[in-house]
C-alpha cells in the first residue's frame, strides 16, 4: 500500500460552449476502455452563462481524489488562451501543454477595464520550452465545414501523447458520444487534429 | 460491466436497483441532476418536481408510509425548508425505505451559505451516510433503504459538490422490487399522528433506535479500517478520505461510510492500533467534536484542517505537512488576470428590467436565481439575497420600518420558480398586514439558474408531459392584491414608468413580466418577438460614450482607438457588437443616445 501506482493528471479548461466537457467525456471513454480507473470532476455550474469551465481528469491503476493536486498537472489541454494562462501554475515543470488559439473576452475586457493577456504562448514557452503546442482548432474545424468541431480537433492533437491508444479507440469513443450525423465531420476533425501537432 | 457515472446518477442507479418507486425533488446545485436522471432513465419510478423541498419530502414520506421505497433530493439549503417535516419523520418512522439526499456545497460554488448538513443527522437523531465517489454513491444509496427499513427511520445520504458532480466507475446490478406490501393502515395512527401523547411514546423509541444504530455502525460494512503504517491513523469520511489517501497513502485509515451515529467500538479499536490520530473532515468539526467528547485525545484535527471552504489534496497536504510542504512555483499571478464570472445571457429579459431599476435608484430586495447576477458590476441593481422567497417578506418589513419614506424606493424581485417555491406567502402577508411593497415576478417560464427544470408554472412535468399550469395573475387576485399589472421587461421606458408608479402606491403591488422567456428555452421561441435578428454599431455615429456598456451585455465590447464621428465628435474608441452573440433584443438601442446602434443582417 505504499504506492497508488502512477496516476496521470489531465486538466482541461475553456469557456462554456466550447465543448470542453465533450472532450473530457471522450477521454473518459478511451481510458476506461484501456482498462484504467478514471475520475473526473467538472465545474460547470454556470457555464451556460459564459463562465469558465474546468475539468480535472485523472486515470491510473487506482484513483482516489477526483481533484488534481495544485502543481501536479501532467497535461494541460486548454480551449482558450486566457483559460490556459489562468492555470499555468498548476502544470508540473515537465508537464505538456496544448492550447487552442482562441480568444474569448471576459466582461472586464469587454468593458475596457482590463486588458486581455498578451503573449500567452511566449509565457508558456518561457517555462515549458518545447512542451507547448498551439493548435488552431477553429481554423482547422472551419476548413472541414464546422467550427464547432474544434474541440475534437484538440482531442486529435492531444491523442499524440498516448501512442499506446490506437486511433480506432479514439474514434470509437467519438462515435459513442456523438450523434451519427456528426460522425464523419468529427472523425475528420480527429485526424486533422492528430496531424496538427 | 463497469460504467462511468456522475455521483448523482450513481445515487439514482443505486436507488432504482433498491426498488425505489417514488422520487421527488426541487432543483438545487449540486443535486439537480438526480431527479432528471430518474425521469429520463427509469420509467418504473414515479418522479416529480415539487414546488419546494418541503413538499418533495412530504411526497416521498407519504409514499414511504404507504409502503413504497422512496426518495427526496435537495441541496443543503433546501433541507432548511424541508426540516420541519424531517424532524418529525424521525419520530414517526416510515414503512417503505426513505432516503433523503442532501447535497452540500463547500466553497459555495453556487449557494448562499456553506452549512454542513451532517449536523441534521445529530439534530434529527437519524443515520447519515457519506459517499466519497460514484461507486460509493451507488452502494450507499442502495443500502440506505435497508437501513431505513431495518431501523424504521429516514436515512440521509449526504454528498457534496466533488462527489455529486464528479464521475467515476460504478459496477451496476439489477433492480430488485421491495417486498414490503403497499397499503395504508388506519390502525397505525399512533405511529403517524404526532400529538403529545404519541410523541412521548415515539420519543423513547428514537433513543432506543439510536442505541441500536450505534451497534449497527460497528458492523456496517462501509465503515472500513485500513491499517498500514501504525504511527499515524486518520479518521475521515467521504471525499476527505479520497484527498488524504491520495496524498498520504502510507498512513492508516478509519474510513467512515456512516458518519452518524459513529461506530464507537471501531473507533476504540483504531485508537489502540495506531499511535497518533488525525481527523480530516471538510467544514465543521463534526466527527472531531464527537470523538473528543468520547474522551479521546487526537493529534490533529481542526487545529490544522480549515473549518471553511472545500478541502483539496493540496490543502490537506499543506495543512498536515506544515513547513515541509513545497508550494509550486508561481509563474503568473492569477489575480492579475481578468476573471470570467457568469453573466446574464445576451438578450436575457432580466437585463433591461434591472437597468430600469438601477435608473430608478430603487433598493432591490432580491432572491435566488439567474437574476441574482444583477448584483455584479456594472449593473449592480440587486441589494439583498438571503433565501428562497425572502425578497417579498423583506421588502414588506423594510416598508413597515421606513413608513412613508420608503414609498417609491423599494421593490422585491423574484423568479417564477422562486415565487412558487416560497414567494406566495410573503405576498399574502403584505396584503393581509396592509403593506405597500411592490413585488416583481421575473417570469422566464422555467427554473433557469439550475439548468431548466420544469415547475408548476411551465405547463410540463419532469417527463415533458403537458400538464396544468399556474396563472400568476389569478394567484395575485386570490391573495387580494389590488394592483396587479403585466410588464414588458424589454421596454425600459415603460418599465420605469410602471415600476415607479407601483412603488409609490400605498398598497401592495404585483408586477408580472410577460412574454419574457429564458433565452435558452427553445420551445418558448424567445427570439421570435425581436424585430431584427441582430444589431450593429454605426461607427459614423458612435461617440464612444460607453453608456451601452452599462447594461453588461456579453455581445457588446469596447474597442479603444482614437478618432471621430462623421460629424466631427472626438472619441477615444467605439463599441463593437459581436454578431455571433447578439440576438436583437434592442436593449442597447434604447440606451444609446446617438442612434448609433442599427439593425444588422445575419
XYZ file of C-alpha atoms in Angstrom, chain B residues 4 38 46 56 161 245 300 305 334 350 386 413 444 450 484 514 546 550 558:
19
model
C -18.618 5.815 -15.729
C -34.743 9.315 -12.567
C -42.684 7.950 -10.401
C -40.747 16.995 -2.017
C -20.016 19.131 -4.983
C -5.437 8.853 0.890
C -4.538 16.894 14.930
C -7.546 21.466 8.788
C -3.941 34.524 -11.330
C -33.645 40.373 -16.683
C -30.923 35.665 1.630
C -37.874 40.773 -7.327
C -38.955 33.447 -17.678
C -30.095 25.298 -12.133
C -51.601 43.716 -10.465
C -44.845 38.961 -19.642
C -19.809 53.741 -23.172
C -23.565 49.672 -18.576
C -15.181 48.272 -26.077
